[in-house]
Amino acid sequence: MQEVYAYLQKLKENNNRRWFEQHRDEYEACLEKMVEFADDLLVEMNSHDVIENPSGKKCLHRIYRDTRFSKDKTPYKKHWGGRLRRAGAYRRGSYYFHFEPGNSYLGGGFWGPNKEDLKQIRIHLAAEPSEYLEIINSKEFKAAFGEVRGEQLKTSPKDFDTDHENVELLRYKQFLLVIPLKDEDIFEPNLAARVSDNFKKMRPYFNVMSAYLTTDLNGEELI
């Protein structure tokens, strides 16, 4: 993975199409290494979860930036990332890896819940948050992730009491778990297995959130 990091550093310093095309062979070689990593990660993940991505290549995000609505017109990303989507209606949440010199991390959770899903999560957090609180307050969770991250409302959401005892939970619009990585972490052997082991730590959180999104307060299935 050292070659990938070295390339990303050079791309950051030469973020233009001319340089990119002049070094396309280097890009293709790094892309091949990233596909190999993603293929290995997919095998590791499917040993303890079910991932719907059909191949490692399908997990990877393109390195090309969408600049149509951005003031930043640099054409290429400074990182290589990828997302693994859990398969099936009852397996909710997704995993994300982000490799960037000086800013690498693993992520997972619920980045953009739709209106219906967000309301369903809040209904459960308002009525029966004990299992959720037990997970996010556990020593294992705090050691791995610290806390749940994500955008929050400034006030309580519509249709929920402003003085609800769990209003801080109800204000979340995103529910994200993040594990920061050092550069040297990416250079260790068996990287795919190590990433998979870290993703596996997210499962208790995913399990309770999946239950919230697929059952009502009486435990009846919604799907």
XYZ file of C-alpha atoms in Angstrom:
223
model
C 0.000 0.000 0.000
C 3.063 2.265 0.215
C 2.924 2.733 -3.560
C -0.695 3.872 -3.354
C 0.115 6.398 -0.653
C 3.109 7.706 -2.592
C 0.945 8.154 -5.664
C -1.801 9.939 -3.729
C 0.747 12.337 -2.273
C 2.052 13.188 -5.742
C -1.498 13.530 -7.077
C -2.312 15.969 -4.280
C 0.639 18.113 -5.326
C -0.166 17.829 -9.052
C -3.941 17.785 -9.192
C -4.424 18.495 -12.880
C -5.383 16.481 -15.934
C -2.094 16.899 -17.745
C -0.070 15.394 -14.895
C -2.654 12.647 -14.398
C -2.465 11.558 -18.032
C 1.323 11.682 -18.009
C 1.272 9.279 -15.035
C -1.670 7.112 -16.069
C 0.436 3.931 -15.902
C 1.133 4.682 -12.238
C -2.551 5.321 -11.634
C -3.506 2.028 -13.283
C -0.979 0.133 -11.148
C -2.343 1.694 -7.949
C -5.905 1.031 -9.025
C -4.995 -2.627 -9.494
C -3.603 -2.748 -5.956
C -6.766 -1.141 -4.581
C -8.952 -3.635 -6.443
C -6.868 -6.473 -5.025
C -7.293 -5.066 -1.510
C -11.047 -4.623 -1.997
C -11.377 -8.180 -3.339
C -9.569 -9.519 -0.270
C -11.704 -7.366 2.018
C -14.880 -8.635 0.393
C -13.861 -12.228 1.117
C -13.069 -11.350 4.733
C -16.336 -9.483 5.216
C -18.470 -12.246 3.745
C -17.043 -14.629 6.332
C -19.049 -12.842 9.057
C -21.576 -10.661 7.202
C -23.371 -10.653 3.852
C -22.206 -7.950 1.448
C -24.123 -7.183 -1.740
C -21.219 -5.700 -3.740
C -20.465 -8.302 -6.427
C -16.724 -7.570 -6.583
C -13.997 -5.519 -4.987
C -13.936 -3.217 -7.988
C -17.622 -2.450 -7.432
C -16.800 -1.389 -3.868
C -14.330 1.289 -4.940
C -15.275 4.891 -5.545
C -13.944 6.610 -8.647
C -10.954 8.868 -8.124
C -12.525 11.500 -10.374
C -14.287 14.359 -8.583
C -17.708 15.670 -9.567
C -16.958 19.384 -9.842
C -20.237 20.526 -11.383
C -21.587 22.129 -8.216
C -18.333 22.785 -6.366
C -16.152 25.865 -6.166
C -13.189 23.505 -5.936
C -12.486 22.515 -9.545
C -9.551 20.201 -8.900
C -10.406 17.126 -10.984
C -9.196 14.309 -8.724
C -9.736 13.177 -5.159
C -6.840 13.138 -2.701
C -7.887 9.755 -1.349
C -9.040 6.317 -2.354
C -12.247 5.138 -0.760
C -14.849 2.462 -1.033
C -18.179 1.375 0.382
C -19.479 -2.082 1.245
C -23.257 -2.402 1.366
C -24.890 -5.016 3.558
C -27.276 -7.298 1.662
C -30.947 -7.846 2.427
C -33.743 -5.778 3.884
C -32.929 -6.857 7.445
C -29.207 -6.016 7.286
C -28.997 -2.260 7.475
C -25.955 -0.024 7.519
C -22.858 0.087 5.347
C -19.079 0.151 5.734
C -16.608 2.667 4.305
C -12.808 2.839 4.050
C -10.877 6.013 3.292
C -7.149 5.914 2.536
C -5.410 9.289 2.418
C -1.939 10.279 3.637
C -2.428 11.847 7.042
C -6.209 11.371 7.027
C -7.122 7.694 6.766
C -10.053 6.172 8.596
C -12.686 3.460 8.616
C -16.325 4.426 8.825
C -19.730 2.889 8.938
C -23.327 3.476 9.841
C -26.139 5.488 8.316
C -24.896 8.457 6.311
C -28.151 9.688 4.763
C -31.269 8.030 6.193
C -34.384 8.928 4.228
C -37.251 10.697 5.949
C -39.151 7.503 6.760
C -36.105 5.669 8.131
C -35.060 8.645 10.225
C -38.501 8.911 11.781
C -38.546 5.183 12.486
C -35.192 5.399 14.265
C -36.399 8.351 16.340
C -39.612 6.593 17.311
C -37.597 3.752 18.806
C -35.032 6.029 20.444
C -37.835 8.014 22.043
C -39.741 4.967 23.319
C -37.182 2.254 24.034
C -33.567 3.451 23.915
C -32.168 1.119 26.588
C -30.465 -1.359 24.218
C -29.090 1.471 22.087
C -27.725 3.280 25.139
C -26.215 0.088 26.488
C -24.269 -0.376 23.253
C -22.979 3.191 22.815
C -22.043 3.447 26.499
C -20.195 0.129 26.589
C -16.443 0.060 27.129
C -15.982 -1.830 23.862
C -17.876 0.771 21.839
C -16.109 3.725 23.419
C -12.708 2.102 22.922
C -13.405 1.471 19.232
C -15.383 4.556 18.182
C -15.546 7.031 21.055
C -19.042 8.195 20.208
C -21.651 8.285 17.473
C -20.923 11.102 15.038
C -23.011 12.883 12.434
C -25.009 16.017 11.709
C -27.602 17.027 14.285
C -30.568 19.357 14.469
C -30.164 22.421 16.640
C -33.524 21.735 18.287
C -35.752 18.716 18.785
C -37.222 17.151 15.625
C -40.794 17.800 14.583
C -43.431 15.718 16.402
C -41.132 15.037 19.395
C -41.200 16.823 22.749
C -38.528 19.459 23.213
C -38.029 18.310 26.804
C -37.825 14.595 26.012
C -35.228 12.917 28.230
C -33.420 11.557 25.161
C -33.701 14.649 22.990
C -29.937 14.579 22.370
C -30.353 11.222 20.610
C -33.378 12.424 18.661
C -31.507 15.366 17.182
C -29.192 13.167 15.102
C -29.695 13.233 11.326
C -26.777 10.879 10.687
C -25.436 7.973 12.711
C -21.762 7.415 11.942
C -19.028 5.294 13.501
C -15.415 6.272 12.759
C -12.071 4.628 13.478
C -9.110 6.932 12.684
C -6.064 5.242 11.192
C -2.408 6.176 11.200
C -0.439 5.923 7.971
C 1.561 3.026 9.377
C -1.667 1.105 10.011
C -2.238 0.949 6.252
C 1.225 -0.479 5.642
C 0.784 -3.460 7.959
C 0.435 -6.965 6.482
C -2.979 -8.606 6.234
C -4.631 -5.191 5.883
C -7.927 -6.610 4.606
C -8.271 -8.893 7.627
C -7.473 -6.056 10.007
C -10.021 -3.760 8.365
C -12.618 -6.539 8.461
C -11.986 -7.101 12.178
C -12.564 -3.419 12.842
C -15.740 -3.394 10.759
C -16.989 -6.382 12.746
C -16.934 -4.212 15.885
C -19.776 -2.190 14.332
C -22.148 -5.129 14.209
C -23.819 -4.720 17.647
C -24.707 -1.157 16.661
C -25.907 -2.244 13.227
C -28.013 -4.998 14.784
C -30.008 -2.685 17.031
C -30.433 -0.091 14.287
C -31.554 -2.786 11.839
C -34.165 -3.894 14.353
C -35.390 -0.314 14.700
C -35.734 0.010 10.938
C -37.526 -3.275 10.324
C -39.946 -3.630 13.275
C -42.476 -1.462 15.069
C -42.599 -0.858 18.799
C -44.516 -4.114 19.273
C -41.857 -6.118 17.470
C -44.022 -6.640 14.396
C -42.162 -6.704 11.111
C -42.549 -3.665 8.876
C -41.176 -5.286 5.732
